[in-house]
Tab-separated table of C-alpha atoms in Angstrom:
chain	number	residue	atom	x	y	z
C	650	UNK	CA	12.567	1.274	31.885
C	651	UNK	CA	15.456	1.232	29.368
C	652	UNK	CA	17.066	4.406	28.064
C	653	UNK	CA	18.804	4.499	24.704
C	654	UNK	CA	21.304	6.505	22.700
C	655	UNK	CA	19.468	8.545	20.061
C	656	UNK	CA	22.503	8.476	17.773
C	657	UNK	CA	22.843	4.701	17.965
C	658	UNK	CA	19.124	4.319	17.334
C	659	UNK	CA	19.375	6.633	14.307
C	660	UNK	CA	22.205	4.441	12.972
C	661	UNK	CA	20.176	1.286	13.509
C	662	UNK	CA	17.170	2.790	11.722
C	663	UNK	CA	19.284	3.914	8.760
C	664	UNK	CA	20.580	0.355	8.463
C	665	UNK	CA	17.004	-0.756	7.813
C	666	UNK	CA	16.517	-0.304	4.036
C	667	UNK	CA	12.944	0.963	4.359
C	668	UNK	CA	12.427	2.511	0.916
C	669	UNK	CA	8.700	3.211	0.471
C	670	UNK	CA	6.670	0.980	0.801
C	671	UNK	CA	9.145	-1.584	2.204
C	672	UNK	CA	9.195	-1.764	6.014
C	673	UNK	CA	12.813	-2.917	6.036
C	674	UNK	CA	12.874	-3.773	9.733
C	675	UNK	CA	12.599	-0.173	10.983
C	676	UNK	CA	9.120	-0.476	12.458
C	677	UNK	CA	9.965	-3.864	13.958
C	678	UNK	CA	12.936	-2.260	15.721
C	679	UNK	CA	10.802	0.546	17.148
C	680	UNK	CA	8.018	-1.839	18.120
C	681	UNK	CA	10.474	-3.925	20.121
C	682	UNK	CA	12.033	-0.916	21.882
C	683	UNK	CA	8.718	0.672	22.780
C	684	UNK	CA	7.187	-2.635	23.819
C	685	UNK	CA	10.107	-3.302	26.183
C	686	UNK	CA	9.545	0.142	27.674
C	687	UNK	CA	5.925	-0.627	28.521
C	688	UNK	CA	4.132	0.885	25.536
C	689	UNK	CA	1.079	-0.869	24.172
C	690	UNK	CA	2.052	-1.375	20.533
C	691	UNK	CA	0.028	-2.092	17.421
C	692	UNK	CA	1.406	-2.953	14.001
C	693	UNK	CA	-1.157	-1.851	11.439
C	694	UNK	CA	-1.122	-2.843	7.791
C	695	UNK	CA	-3.410	-1.050	5.355
C	696	UNK	CA	-4.030	-1.295	1.637
C	697	UNK	CA	-6.122	0.408	-1.013
C	698	UNK	CA	-6.827	-0.197	-4.711
C	699	UNK	CA	-3.826	0.461	-6.954
C	700	UNK	CA	-1.517	1.025	-3.968
C	701	UNK	CA	0.968	-1.101	-2.046
C	702	UNK	CA	0.276	-2.621	1.356
C	703	UNK	CA	1.898	-0.444	4.007
C	704	UNK	CA	3.027	-1.225	7.557
C	705	UNK	CA	2.531	1.346	10.327
C	706	UNK	CA	3.151	1.457	14.063
C	707	UNK	CA	0.996	2.952	16.804
C	708	UNK	CA	2.170	2.866	20.413
C	709	UNK	CA	0.861	4.419	23.617
C	710	UNK	CA	2.166	4.646	27.173
C	711	UNK	CA	-0.378	5.534	29.832
C	712	UNK	CA	-4.110	6.067	29.802
C	713	UNK	CA	-4.456	9.483	31.385
C	714	UNK	CA	-4.336	13.026	30.106
C	715	UNK	CA	-2.925	15.126	28.689
C	716	UNK	CA	-2.011	12.938	25.746
C	717	UNK	CA	0.979	14.058	23.666
C	718	UNK	CA	1.485	12.296	20.355
C	719	UNK	CA	4.808	12.147	18.523
C	720	UNK	CA	4.496	11.410	14.807
C	721	UNK	CA	6.897	10.591	12.019
C	722	UNK	CA	7.865	8.128	9.321
C	723	UNK	CA	10.556	5.550	8.772
C	724	UNK	CA	10.103	5.153	5.029
C	725	UNK	CA	12.675	6.901	2.866
C	726	UNK	CA	13.068	7.840	-0.783
C	727	UNK	CA	15.295	5.641	-2.977
C	728	UNK	CA	19.031	6.350	-2.724
C	729	UNK	CA	19.471	6.569	-6.487
C	730	UNK	CA	22.862	5.606	-7.886
C	731	UNK	CA	24.675	4.265	-4.812
C	732	UNK	CA	28.029	4.661	-6.594
C	733	UNK	CA	27.637	8.422	-6.194
C	734	UNK	CA	27.397	8.121	-2.419
C	735	UNK	CA	30.472	8.625	-0.284
C	736	UNK	CA	29.283	5.812	1.990
C	737	UNK	CA	26.764	3.029	1.602
C	738	UNK	CA	23.424	4.867	2.047
C	739	UNK	CA	22.214	2.162	4.440
C	740	UNK	CA	25.387	1.745	6.499
C	741	UNK	CA	24.835	4.559	9.023
C	742	UNK	CA	28.472	5.635	9.007
C	743	UNK	CA	29.639	8.372	11.388
C	744	UNK	CA	32.681	10.401	10.419
C	745	UNK	CA	33.906	13.672	11.934
C	746	UNK	CA	30.735	14.063	13.972
C	747	UNK	CA	28.383	13.587	11.009
C	748	UNK	CA	25.952	10.699	10.519
C	749	UNK	CA	25.600	9.672	6.878
C	750	UNK	CA	22.802	7.681	5.260
C	751	UNK	CA	19.420	7.746	3.606
C	752	UNK	CA	16.945	9.037	6.141
C	753	UNK	CA	19.513	10.644	8.445
C	754	UNK	CA	17.708	13.983	8.147
C	755	UNK	CA	14.346	12.886	6.729
C	756	UNK	CA	13.513	11.609	9.196
C	757	UNK	CA	15.074	8.692	11.045
C	758	UNK	CA	17.247	11.068	13.052
C	759	UNK	CA	14.124	12.881	14.219
C	760	UNK	CA	12.338	9.634	15.051
C	761	UNK	CA	15.339	8.479	17.097
C	762	UNK	CA	15.413	11.760	19.023
C	763	UNK	CA	11.748	11.688	19.982
C	764	UNK	CA	11.841	8.025	21.021
C	765	UNK	CA	15.005	8.497	23.092
C	766	UNK	CA	13.590	11.621	24.763
C	767	UNK	CA	10.322	9.903	25.666
C	768	UNK	CA	12.040	6.823	27.112
C	769	UNK	CA	14.382	8.964	29.204
C	770	UNK	CA	11.453	11.068	30.450
C	771	UNK	CA	9.404	8.027	31.445
C	772	UNK	CA	12.364	6.271	33.087
C	773	UNK	CA	12.557	9.112	35.599
C	774	UNK	CA	8.790	9.137	36.327
C	775	UNK	CA	7.472	5.789	37.559
C	776	UNK	CA	4.238	7.507	38.654
C	777	UNK	CA	3.550	9.248	35.337
C	778	UNK	CA	-0.194	9.847	34.906
C	779	UNK	CA	-0.443	11.305	31.402
C	780	UNK	CA	-0.039	9.614	28.030
C	781	UNK	CA	2.700	9.650	25.396
C	782	UNK	CA	2.147	8.064	22.017
C	783	UNK	CA	3.905	7.400	18.735
C	784	UNK	CA	2.385	7.237	15.282
C	785	UNK	CA	5.049	6.056	12.869
C	786	UNK	CA	4.108	5.406	9.261
C	787	UNK	CA	5.817	3.672	6.362
C	788	UNK	CA	3.912	5.649	3.723
C	789	UNK	CA	4.884	9.320	4.026
C	790	UNK	CA	7.256	9.439	1.077
C	791	UNK	CA	4.793	7.537	-1.109
C	792	UNK	CA	1.112	8.078	-1.899
C	793	UNK	CA	0.296	8.624	1.804
C	794	UNK	CA	-2.882	6.601	1.231
C	795	UNK	CA	-2.220	3.750	3.663
C	796	UNK	CA	-0.290	5.494	6.384
C	797	UNK	CA	-1.010	8.280	8.858
C	798	UNK	CA	-4.504	9.046	7.595
C	799	UNK	CA	-5.657	5.456	8.127
C	800	UNK	CA	-3.890	5.033	11.472
C	801	UNK	CA	-5.701	8.150	12.684
C	802	UNK	CA	-9.032	6.755	11.517
C	803	UNK	CA	-8.253	3.469	13.297
C	804	UNK	CA	-7.286	5.313	16.488
C	805	UNK	CA	-10.404	7.477	16.435
C	806	UNK	CA	-12.600	4.417	16.045
C	807	UNK	CA	-10.931	2.991	19.187
C	808	UNK	CA	-11.697	6.160	21.139
C	809	UNK	CA	-8.148	7.513	21.133
C	810	UNK	CA	-8.101	11.302	21.626
C	811	UNK	CA	-4.927	13.368	21.351
C	812	UNK	CA	-4.353	16.756	22.975
C	813	UNK	CA	-1.336	17.830	20.901
C	814	UNK	CA	1.121	16.399	18.383
C	815	UNK	CA	4.742	17.036	17.421
C	816	UNK	CA	5.771	15.856	13.967
C	817	UNK	CA	9.568	15.614	13.800
C	818	UNK	CA	10.037	16.479	10.125
C	819	UNK	CA	13.314	18.265	9.215
C	820	UNK	CA	12.090	21.862	9.511
C	821	UNK	CA	15.312	23.813	9.975
C	822	UNK	CA	16.864	25.444	6.882
C	823	UNK	CA	20.441	25.919	8.127
C	824	UNK	CA	20.806	25.420	11.868
C	825	UNK	CA	18.862	23.610	14.564
C	826	UNK	CA	16.495	26.114	16.131
C	827	UNK	CA	15.913	28.175	12.989
C	828	UNK	CA	12.310	27.251	12.287
C	829	UNK	CA	9.191	25.571	13.603
C	830	UNK	CA	6.272	24.841	11.278
C	831	UNK	CA	2.919	25.878	12.754
C	832	UNK	CA	0.940	25.271	9.581
C	833	UNK	CA	1.152	24.301	5.954
C	834	UNK	CA	-0.191	25.674	2.736
C	835	UNK	CA	-2.823	23.790	0.836
C	836	UNK	CA	-2.207	22.171	-2.532
C	837	UNK	CA	-4.602	21.987	-5.476
C	838	UNK	CA	-3.764	20.487	-8.875
C	839	UNK	CA	-5.813	21.313	-11.980
C	840	UNK	CA	-5.756	19.964	-15.517
C	841	UNK	CA	-6.900	22.240	-18.330
C	842	UNK	CA	-7.573	20.989	-21.848
C	843	UNK	CA	-8.584	23.058	-24.891
C	844	UNK	CA	-10.070	21.364	-27.936
C	845	UNK	CA	-9.310	22.498	-31.485
C	846	UNK	CA	-9.551	21.163	-35.010
C	847	UNK	CA	-6.520	19.476	-36.519
C	848	UNK	CA	-5.339	20.724	-39.879
C	849	UNK	CA	-2.471	21.729	-42.145
C	850	UNK	CA	-0.568	24.831	-41.058
C	851	UNK	CA	-0.783	26.159	-44.633
C	852	UNK	CA	-4.600	26.145	-44.413
C	853	UNK	CA	-5.401	27.635	-40.995
C	854	UNK	CA	-8.914	28.567	-42.149
C	855	UNK	CA	-9.702	24.838	-42.262
C	856	UNK	CA	-8.430	24.242	-38.731
C	857	UNK	CA	-8.858	25.656	-35.230
C	858	UNK	CA	-5.567	26.020	-33.368
C	859	UNK	CA	-6.099	25.339	-29.638
C	860	UNK	CA	-2.708	26.687	-28.581
C	861	UNK	CA	-3.518	30.438	-28.649
C	862	UNK	CA	-6.766	29.718	-26.822
C	863	UNK	CA	-4.916	27.764	-24.161
C	864	UNK	CA	-2.409	30.602	-23.783
C	865	UNK	CA	-5.311	33.011	-23.342
C	866	UNK	CA	-6.789	30.910	-20.566
C	867	UNK	CA	-3.405	30.448	-18.895
C	868	UNK	CA	-2.913	34.208	-18.890
C	869	UNK	CA	-6.304	34.667	-17.249
C	870	UNK	CA	-5.284	32.392	-14.398
C	871	UNK	CA	-2.045	34.234	-13.667
C	872	UNK	CA	-2.783	37.871	-14.592
C	873	UNK	CA	-4.155	38.787	-11.153
C	874	UNK	CA	-2.610	37.521	-7.895
C	875	UNK	CA	-4.853	35.213	-5.943
C	876	UNK	CA	-4.237	37.168	-2.736
C	877	UNK	CA	-1.669	39.203	-0.841
C	878	UNK	CA	-0.910	36.693	1.883
C	879	UNK	CA	-1.866	36.672	5.564
C	880	UNK	CA	-0.149	37.187	8.904
C	881	UNK	CA	1.330	33.683	8.870
C	882	UNK	CA	1.174	32.739	5.187
C	883	UNK	CA	2.824	33.977	2.006
C	884	UNK	CA	0.617	34.877	-0.974
C	885	UNK	CA	-0.939	31.915	-2.736
C	886	UNK	CA	0.839	31.019	-5.976
C	887	UNK	CA	-0.343	29.244	-9.126
C	888	UNK	CA	2.388	27.599	-11.180
C	889	UNK	CA	2.020	25.813	-14.504
C	890	UNK	CA	3.963	22.571	-14.396
C	891	UNK	CA	3.231	21.142	-17.841
C	892	UNK	CA	2.088	22.368	-21.258
C	893	UNK	CA	1.685	19.762	-23.972
C	894	UNK	CA	0.086	19.188	-27.375
C	895	UNK	CA	1.476	15.733	-28.124
C	896	UNK	CA	2.503	16.895	-31.580
C	897	UNK	CA	5.766	15.789	-33.189
C	898	UNK	CA	4.979	17.338	-36.582
C	899	UNK	CA	5.924	20.903	-37.514
C	900	UNK	CA	3.297	21.318	-40.219
C	901	UNK	CA	0.209	20.128	-38.340
C	902	UNK	CA	-2.098	22.212	-36.171
C	903	UNK	CA	-2.849	19.932	-33.195
C	904	UNK	CA	-6.361	18.916	-32.197
C	905	UNK	CA	-5.840	19.589	-28.490
C	906	UNK	CA	-3.621	21.550	-26.101
C	907	UNK	CA	-3.245	20.711	-22.427
C	908	UNK	CA	-1.787	22.354	-19.331
C	909	UNK	CA	-1.339	21.235	-15.749
C	910	UNK	CA	-1.057	23.660	-12.840
C	911	UNK	CA	-0.582	23.450	-9.097
C	912	UNK	CA	-1.631	26.059	-6.561
C	913	UNK	CA	-0.059	26.340	-3.123
C	914	UNK	CA	-2.620	28.354	-1.192
C	915	UNK	CA	-2.967	29.957	2.208
C	916	UNK	CA	-5.782	29.949	4.733
C	917	UNK	CA	-7.795	32.551	2.834
C	918	UNK	CA	-8.941	29.703	0.618
C	919	UNK	CA	-10.480	26.290	0.836
C	920	UNK	CA	-10.168	23.806	-2.033
C	921	UNK	CA	-13.821	24.497	-2.838
C	922	UNK	CA	-13.530	28.287	-2.926
C	923	UNK	CA	-10.326	28.070	-4.932
C	924	UNK	CA	-11.899	25.774	-7.513
C	925	UNK	CA	-14.744	28.266	-7.864
C	926	UNK	CA	-12.296	31.131	-8.416
C	927	UNK	CA	-10.400	29.207	-11.095
C	928	UNK	CA	-13.647	28.344	-12.858
C	929	UNK	CA	-14.747	31.993	-12.705
C	930	UNK	CA	-11.518	33.246	-14.251
C	931	UNK	CA	-11.637	30.710	-17.053
C	932	UNK	CA	-15.275	31.415	-17.847
C	933	UNK	CA	-14.550	35.132	-18.106
C	934	UNK	CA	-11.677	34.620	-20.538
C	935	UNK	CA	-12.920	31.677	-22.577
C	936	UNK	CA	-14.419	33.538	-25.540
C	937	UNK	CA	-15.162	30.735	-27.972
C	938	UNK	CA	-12.676	28.266	-26.502
C	939	UNK	CA	-13.912	24.729	-26.003
C	940	UNK	CA	-12.197	23.686	-22.808
C	941	UNK	CA	-12.488	21.221	-19.969
C	942	UNK	CA	-11.152	21.582	-16.452
C	943	UNK	CA	-10.566	18.777	-13.953
C	944	UNK	CA	-9.059	18.828	-10.480
C	945	UNK	CA	-7.094	15.960	-8.959
C	946	UNK	CA	-9.024	14.289	-6.133
C	947	UNK	CA	-6.106	14.178	-3.679
C	948	UNK	CA	-5.285	17.649	-2.433
C	949	UNK	CA	-4.339	19.297	0.851
C	950	UNK	CA	-6.107	22.013	2.828
C	951	UNK	CA	-4.213	24.908	4.371
C	952	UNK	CA	-4.137	24.935	8.160
C	953	UNK	CA	-2.661	26.925	11.014
C	954	UNK	CA	-1.926	25.969	14.609
C	955	UNK	CA	-2.387	29.268	16.400
C	956	UNK	CA	0.579	30.452	18.496
C	957	UNK	CA	-0.608	29.515	21.987
C	958	UNK	CA	0.828	27.790	25.093
C	959	UNK	CA	1.623	24.560	23.200
C	960	UNK	CA	3.633	26.413	20.540
C	961	UNK	CA	5.201	28.675	23.152
C	962	UNK	CA	6.332	25.721	25.274
C	963	UNK	CA	8.149	24.100	22.367
C	964	UNK	CA	9.624	27.432	21.312
C	965	UNK	CA	11.010	27.960	24.829
C	966	UNK	CA	12.559	24.493	24.856
C	967	UNK	CA	14.208	25.131	21.483
C	968	UNK	CA	15.574	28.498	22.606
C	969	UNK	CA	16.892	27.049	25.866
C	970	UNK	CA	18.841	24.285	24.105
C	971	UNK	CA	19.999	26.152	20.983
C	972	UNK	CA	20.025	29.844	21.875
C	973	UNK	CA	17.739	30.516	18.899
C	974	UNK	CA	14.098	31.544	18.960
C	975	UNK	CA	12.567	29.632	16.048
C	976	UNK	CA	10.679	31.444	13.319
C	977	UNK	CA	7.059	30.323	13.179
C	978	UNK	CA	6.651	29.264	9.576
C	979	UNK	CA	4.105	27.800	7.172
C	980	UNK	CA	6.513	27.375	4.248
C	981	UNK	CA	7.394	24.236	2.350
C	982	UNK	CA	5.382	21.465	0.817
C	983	UNK	CA	2.806	19.182	2.351
C	984	UNK	CA	3.400	16.728	5.183
C	985	UNK	CA	1.378	14.278	7.236
C	986	UNK	CA	0.478	17.208	9.479
C	987	UNK	CA	-2.339	17.806	6.982
C	988	UNK	CA	-4.008	14.673	8.350
C	989	UNK	CA	-3.141	15.161	12.010
C	990	UNK	CA	-4.574	18.692	12.188
C	991	UNK	CA	-8.086	17.224	11.932
C	992	UNK	CA	-7.515	15.397	15.240
C	993	UNK	CA	-5.492	17.816	17.373
C	994	UNK	CA	-3.212	20.875	17.169
C	995	UNK	CA	0.062	19.903	15.492
C	996	UNK	CA	3.456	21.541	15.032
C	997	UNK	CA	6.530	20.331	13.176
C	998	UNK	CA	10.080	20.545	14.426
C	999	UNK	CA	13.038	18.349	13.573
C	1000	UNK	CA	16.561	18.372	12.202
C	1001	UNK	CA	18.269	20.481	9.548
C	1002	UNK	CA	16.919	19.519	6.141
C	1003	UNK	CA	19.613	20.776	3.770
C	1004	UNK	CA	20.540	17.291	2.512
C	1005	UNK	CA	17.176	15.520	2.630
C	1006	UNK	CA	16.471	13.405	-0.479
C	1007	UNK	CA	19.978	14.169	-1.769
C	1008	UNK	CA	22.970	11.958	-2.448
C	1009	UNK	CA	25.096	11.840	0.727
C	1010	UNK	CA	22.191	12.779	3.014
C	1011	UNK	CA	23.637	13.487	6.439
C	1012	UNK	CA	23.076	15.201	9.780
C	1013	UNK	CA	25.324	16.367	12.595
C	1014	UNK	CA	25.481	13.931	15.496
C	1015	UNK	CA	25.362	16.893	17.874
C	1016	UNK	CA	22.061	17.986	16.335
C	1017	UNK	CA	20.460	14.599	17.027
C	1018	UNK	CA	21.586	14.838	20.641
C	1019	UNK	CA	20.412	18.440	20.926
C	1020	UNK	CA	17.038	17.626	19.370
C	1021	UNK	CA	16.639	14.864	21.960
C	1022	UNK	CA	17.388	17.411	24.686
C	1023	UNK	CA	14.797	19.798	23.217
C	1024	UNK	CA	12.109	17.127	23.253
C	1025	UNK	CA	13.077	16.082	26.791
C	1026	UNK	CA	12.871	19.665	28.037
C	1027	UNK	CA	9.536	20.126	26.296
C	1028	UNK	CA	8.137	16.967	27.905
C	1029	UNK	CA	9.066	18.317	31.330
C	1030	UNK	CA	7.315	21.617	30.638
C	1031	UNK	CA	4.295	20.120	28.877
C	1032	UNK	CA	3.374	17.591	31.545
C	1033	UNK	CA	4.194	19.970	34.394
C	1034	UNK	CA	1.740	22.441	32.860
C	1035	UNK	CA	-0.801	19.692	32.158
């Protein structure tokens, strides 16, 4: 079985211009490498109304248990103005021990590390009896409608059952080994609209200004904290992201006022219970306001992977290779872990994310090599225990 350099693979992946939803050759590269190593590979293309077609890759080595799944994505956000980059964002340049390029941190470097670690592990074990798999999507940075969630549905329909999953997102704030994500907060977006009666500002008795009523309702949503947090989660927070009346005139009372808010919530809530709480607060403060409330259909549910042997094994591997015991965190935004958690326990650990989505995204070459060593050590421990 071939072994590969994780740094060279990261360079090759960066050189594939796989800006969502374009595959760019990245999945084809991984499919070839994994196929040559004996993995059964499946290229899966999915589509949905009003979305782009998206390529994904699923690969599995072995048929036994336990089954460890590695997950990630090869799609990247656009580079923006390439003139502002020090190097071509798709050239994969290494200088002074640093790999530069779009996706270096998020997350082609992480994908390269997990693939290289798995191939090295399997090369040393011709009689391996467990299973190692890869779920690599091209739709994480986009709508996430035709990627991981659909591959998981496809795999479940085939009878695939995973024991655990590592998602190699860039989880570390400053140094490799700082942080492992054992859960994520949920996300709920609401849209509040208050109706009024348009009129001249000089004749307010002939109009009904919706703006003070909207402000009253907004205050009701934020006056009392949603909760005080839990052992592994910070307090839930509601933030208004837009307030608008669509009114360019200074002498007209508008007919409508609108606000958009997003709530990042912990495991004290479900989307259903949180919707009910928002509706209760608005009803109690409405007075005579004529308002409507709608919630976006695509949201995320909070989840937690309990600290247990799986988490402890990865934490030990991280500490052994970096000298740091990672903090067990649930911070940050959403990730594809929100889909995976419905199929098996999942944790996230990858590279340092300080430059992700930025101009001159980069990652230390030594960190890619060390992350590969962490995954290799974990594989030894995981399958020895299994």
